[in-house]
């Protein structure tokens, strides 16, 4: 327990005195020179979803930032699985989670409580306890007590949720009902709202959520309390909420191990001084914070359930076996020697209890040392993992370069530049064989300029050896040349470049690092994989020049080439990645449900894998367009069927597959393409492929449209049956695809360099590099503008006169200068150029922009005026955005 926790658990007079001392200790700090602003991250368990957690707790973070000006406090919403990872990696300074999570984090990672929240209900004085509610639908007359839950499907939030599962589990055990053996099954649905919706919709028979969930959802209009029947309902004076379980201390705010005690004390004092009517308290639905409560009752629940830090108690012991079957054993032994049997049994139980108590005492005494040792080991592993993740990200970026650059020289130079962008790599060098031996093809220097002699050292040493011996050559920190050591080089890795793993090398990739430990084994393995990818890419460029001579060889390896093209098509657009394989799986499910022969199923799966191969000829500007297509672009997209057919029909092994895929966009009423055939004229396997392709398109995210649920997609197929799709195939799909799990929704915002380049092509202003009005339309269409709460419009008056006096080039330079100043002044904001000579700024915090600062950037004789209009995007400002587009 930290010193802060000991302080807060002391008696009231000692606590008040200690807090006074802390206050006096930190009071003089206001007269000293202000310290640099420190970012403080508070991880919040998002029990009702990320958006609600952000809305509830961001005002509290803002409150702390105002009360403690040297801190910038930020809320990090976390789901049940992310909380432990964030604490383990110490990516947050404080964590706000349910009591069972706190108890487990305390045992595993040494977190300690700072304050306990006081919840708010109907404007009352607040309360610091909560429990759970067992409930069913009010119209379920067959469920009126806990005993009625036997052999039912029960809904809960998460196996690790205290209010959403543990307290209900403990109460059910006390009522003689063991969920692990008496329920048909328990479904964990992720959030409290999801459990309530599952009960109301009849997907589960009954469920449990933490107290206040029902009342808050009713206040939000999500349910009517009259539709809910509470099982085992209790009443307790001073507690206004409906509940079925005992009450336990509310959520604590705990500090992560390593956070200074002084910081925890300041945060605790600030929170306990928060007024009940403060906007932060109202947003979080609390009336403030109080001293940490006693969480021993939580320990007791977790110990009885044998979960969390007490999970090791779930192993079956002899004592458990006796407790389970003791009644039958006692009945048998009672006929022989009842008194002696009872005495022996009690004695044995007591002895084992004493033994367990001793073991528990020993485990408790060793726990702190084991935790410290494990924490240190985990820290070392995490540091190594972080380093290797940086390497892995670099390898991924280089692989992206390999498939996006237009020439071999550009590709090699970009690869070297990306390698050197790694913090420890000082020099990257690629050499290729030629008439004069190895010759430099591309190179890139790091922050410190390296001498020309290094190239000679590489060419005459490791690079030549790597090619000659066809293996990786490593030069360790004790073996590097003096010229290299003089400029900070600690180790060299030279890797042969080959077209494949079994070919002779035709060049070498050299990487020089300043890391004193040299190269890790895993790092070398990733660099070898990278060298293999670069070698393959170089070979691909060479093969293009020799396409005529290698035509016959390509046909011999056509299957591998075709499948590689399929992968390449999917890699062009991350939003449809895996599409062909999912379509093949859906085809197989539907065909098996219809009793299709195994040989036909295999042909259908092959056609599904290849059905989009013709998209290789579709330009990126059309295929990767983040928006709806024009009629002309759609006509161009439709050409992929004909191109794919012509690609495959000339290869004997693909002719049958070509016929299947050729008609997968035909429609039953003849409105499809490319042939416009209808009804039975469409091949049977093509009709199955059409339904599977349409189902995957409906249930996966596209940047220009949201996806449907599986249930909604099957309803849509049913609506189109008989008009676009074969009714028999749709009927089979409704049965075969009802339990599929679509891929997770893709974030529409760009993540990789390829996606950012694609967005830049459509959404960047080519003069200033800012976002354009088209990107603003995209944000408004997708709802992403909701992330931003403040905006500013910068309007330039009489700018056309400036262009007329000084010329368009001078006007462009002036716009570029203003754009650069806005980007620098608002680093976390989105900056747009709109309507030619005006700007728009969107941010998630108040913008400290002044028109006078921008006016100062203009020449005195420019005649241009600057007008600044601040927008409140939580009010009428959002209508102003709509007017701009």
XYZ file of C-alpha atoms in Angstrom, residues 636-882:
247
model
C -14.968 1.466 -66.015
C -15.314 -0.723 -62.900
C -17.639 -3.078 -64.794
C -14.817 -3.779 -67.255
C -13.072 -5.930 -64.586
C -15.362 -8.884 -65.414
C -14.373 -8.886 -69.096
C -10.689 -8.361 -68.300
C -10.689 -11.182 -65.722
C -12.447 -13.494 -68.185
C -9.949 -12.753 -70.957
C -7.072 -13.245 -68.514
C -8.219 -16.726 -67.474
C -9.952 -18.165 -70.565
C -6.666 -18.715 -72.439
C -5.277 -20.916 -69.655
C -6.658 -24.449 -69.849
C -6.773 -25.014 -66.090
C -8.884 -21.860 -65.545
C -11.401 -22.082 -68.398
C -14.221 -23.555 -66.296
C -13.545 -21.014 -63.536
C -13.561 -18.190 -66.098
C -17.080 -19.147 -67.221
C -18.353 -19.113 -63.593
C -16.798 -15.765 -62.668
C -17.809 -14.160 -66.000
C -21.488 -14.182 -65.029
C -21.309 -13.392 -61.285
C -22.712 -9.882 -61.875
C -25.664 -11.076 -63.971
C -29.108 -10.539 -62.412
C -32.150 -12.804 -62.566
C -34.222 -10.108 -64.295
C -31.536 -9.460 -66.946
C -30.407 -6.116 -65.504
C -26.856 -7.315 -64.748
C -23.649 -7.320 -66.782
C -21.649 -8.090 -68.893
C -23.980 -10.220 -71.054
C -27.357 -9.133 -69.623
C -28.666 -12.721 -69.536
C -31.544 -13.698 -67.222
C -33.123 -16.605 -65.340
C -31.866 -20.129 -66.014
C -29.489 -18.801 -68.689
C -27.200 -17.706 -65.843
C -24.971 -20.677 -64.832
C -26.067 -22.199 -61.514
C -22.667 -21.779 -59.823
C -22.543 -18.137 -61.009
C -25.864 -17.523 -59.210
C -24.351 -18.821 -55.942
C -21.263 -16.629 -56.455
C -23.490 -13.568 -57.069
C -25.315 -14.023 -53.734
C -22.089 -14.633 -51.740
C -20.388 -11.597 -53.366
C -23.370 -9.337 -52.610
C -23.593 -10.598 -48.989
C -19.924 -9.781 -48.292
C -20.278 -6.344 -49.898
C -23.274 -5.614 -47.648
C -21.609 -6.776 -44.391
C -18.204 -5.103 -44.778
C -17.285 -1.457 -44.328
C -16.530 0.659 -47.355
C -15.207 4.184 -46.979
C -18.153 5.523 -48.969
C -20.923 3.600 -47.170
C -21.572 1.887 -43.808
C -21.994 -1.847 -43.548
C -25.152 -3.798 -42.688
C -25.579 -6.333 -39.913
C -25.774 -9.995 -40.945
C -29.500 -10.035 -40.149
C -30.147 -6.879 -42.190
C -28.063 -8.169 -45.134
C -29.997 -11.456 -45.234
C -33.264 -9.493 -45.173
C -32.013 -7.401 -48.100
C -31.112 -10.561 -50.058
C -34.610 -11.885 -49.351
C -36.105 -8.644 -50.660
C -34.105 -8.966 -53.891
C -34.815 -12.701 -54.341
C -36.681 -13.401 -57.569
C -35.679 -10.053 -59.032
C -31.883 -9.964 -58.854
C -30.986 -13.254 -57.150
C -32.099 -16.900 -57.456
C -34.733 -17.487 -54.689
C -33.428 -21.015 -54.013
C -29.886 -19.735 -53.547
C -31.069 -16.892 -51.300
C -33.080 -19.371 -49.191
C -29.964 -21.509 -48.696
C -27.886 -18.404 -47.879
C -30.363 -17.282 -45.184
C -29.833 -20.617 -43.399
C -26.118 -21.090 -44.137
C -24.877 -17.568 -43.393
C -26.959 -16.634 -40.347
C -24.125 -17.390 -37.904
C -21.170 -15.932 -39.816
C -18.995 -13.283 -38.196
C -18.121 -10.435 -40.605
C -14.739 -8.726 -40.294
C -14.414 -5.944 -37.738
C -15.486 -2.495 -39.003
C -12.627 -0.573 -40.609
C -11.811 2.925 -39.423
C -12.436 5.206 -42.448
C -9.546 7.501 -41.500
C -6.136 6.786 -43.145
C -3.620 4.754 -41.100
C -0.875 3.655 -43.513
C 1.284 5.795 -45.792
C -0.518 4.323 -48.799
C -3.910 5.349 -47.431
C -2.657 8.818 -46.497
C -1.363 9.253 -50.068
C -4.726 8.157 -51.389
C -6.517 10.666 -49.171
C -4.030 13.336 -50.185
C -4.808 12.667 -53.848
C -8.500 13.389 -53.297
C -8.586 15.621 -50.222
C -5.426 17.789 -50.106
C -5.126 21.293 -51.518
C -2.233 21.115 -54.028
C -0.986 24.654 -53.313
C -0.885 24.783 -49.499
C -0.968 21.070 -48.584
C -4.013 21.773 -46.365
C -7.248 19.802 -46.549
C -9.730 20.953 -49.186
C -13.496 21.456 -49.159
C -14.035 17.933 -50.513
C -12.489 16.519 -47.329
C -14.861 18.685 -45.260
C -17.790 17.181 -47.183
C -16.408 13.716 -46.418
C -16.193 14.496 -42.662
C -19.758 15.799 -42.601
C -21.025 12.819 -44.572
C -19.297 10.255 -42.338
C -20.052 12.073 -39.060
C -16.331 12.387 -38.199
C -16.721 16.137 -37.605
C -18.340 15.208 -34.298
C -14.839 14.730 -32.857
C -14.314 18.496 -32.917
C -15.967 21.005 -30.615
C -14.460 24.334 -31.725
C -13.749 25.978 -35.050
C -12.477 29.180 -36.565
C -13.016 30.762 -39.997
C -10.246 33.001 -41.336
C -11.621 35.300 -44.054
C -9.239 37.351 -46.220
C -10.757 40.559 -47.566
C -9.672 42.238 -50.823
C -7.375 39.340 -51.679
C -8.293 39.524 -55.357
C -6.903 43.084 -55.386
C -3.608 41.774 -53.977
C -3.391 39.263 -56.834
C -4.147 41.998 -59.342
C -1.397 44.286 -57.956
C 1.384 41.755 -57.275
C 0.500 38.745 -59.451
C -0.820 35.249 -58.803
C 2.572 33.890 -57.787
C 2.896 36.437 -54.970
C -0.672 35.650 -53.904
C 0.108 31.918 -53.820
C 3.203 32.569 -51.701
C 1.152 34.634 -49.258
C -1.517 31.898 -48.960
C 1.213 29.285 -48.396
C 2.761 31.412 -45.617
C -0.599 31.863 -43.842
C -1.351 28.136 -44.174
C 2.005 27.181 -42.634
C 1.405 29.569 -39.703
C -2.037 28.056 -39.017
C -0.671 24.492 -39.085
C 2.162 25.458 -36.717
C -0.155 27.358 -34.351
C -2.779 24.582 -34.251
C -0.780 21.318 -34.267
C -3.713 19.134 -33.143
C -6.304 20.722 -35.410
C -7.541 20.132 -38.978
C -6.823 23.110 -41.264
C -8.739 23.564 -44.558
C -8.415 25.932 -47.504
C -11.899 26.828 -48.716
C -13.360 29.126 -51.340
C -9.938 30.007 -52.768
C -8.590 32.518 -50.249
C -10.238 31.577 -46.913
C -9.311 29.029 -44.224
C -11.188 26.840 -41.727
C -9.744 25.332 -38.516
C -11.429 22.458 -36.572
C -10.148 21.475 -33.103
C -11.184 19.525 -30.004
C -10.365 22.426 -27.659
C -10.743 26.191 -27.622
C -8.656 27.883 -30.354
C -6.431 30.736 -29.201
C -6.259 32.519 -32.537
C -6.212 36.258 -33.082
C -6.798 38.058 -36.366
C -4.000 40.483 -35.448
C -1.416 37.676 -35.463
C -2.379 36.735 -39.011
C -2.539 40.387 -40.079
C 1.085 40.763 -38.910
C 2.153 38.137 -41.468
C 0.847 40.296 -44.355
C 2.932 43.037 -46.016
C 1.979 46.483 -44.768
C 0.961 47.621 -48.243
C -0.962 44.438 -49.103
C -4.402 45.994 -48.673
C -5.651 42.579 -47.451
C -7.732 42.433 -44.268
C -8.105 39.458 -41.921
C -11.402 38.617 -40.206
C -11.605 35.849 -37.561
C -14.932 34.094 -36.764
C -14.861 31.567 -33.909
C -17.396 28.730 -34.123
C -18.933 26.748 -31.255
C -19.495 23.368 -32.913
C -21.655 22.182 -30.038
C -24.225 24.791 -31.062
C -25.015 26.782 -34.216
C -21.442 26.480 -35.503
C -22.196 23.083 -37.028
C -24.791 24.688 -39.326
C -22.078 27.082 -40.517
C -19.970 24.090 -41.557
C -22.878 22.689 -43.584
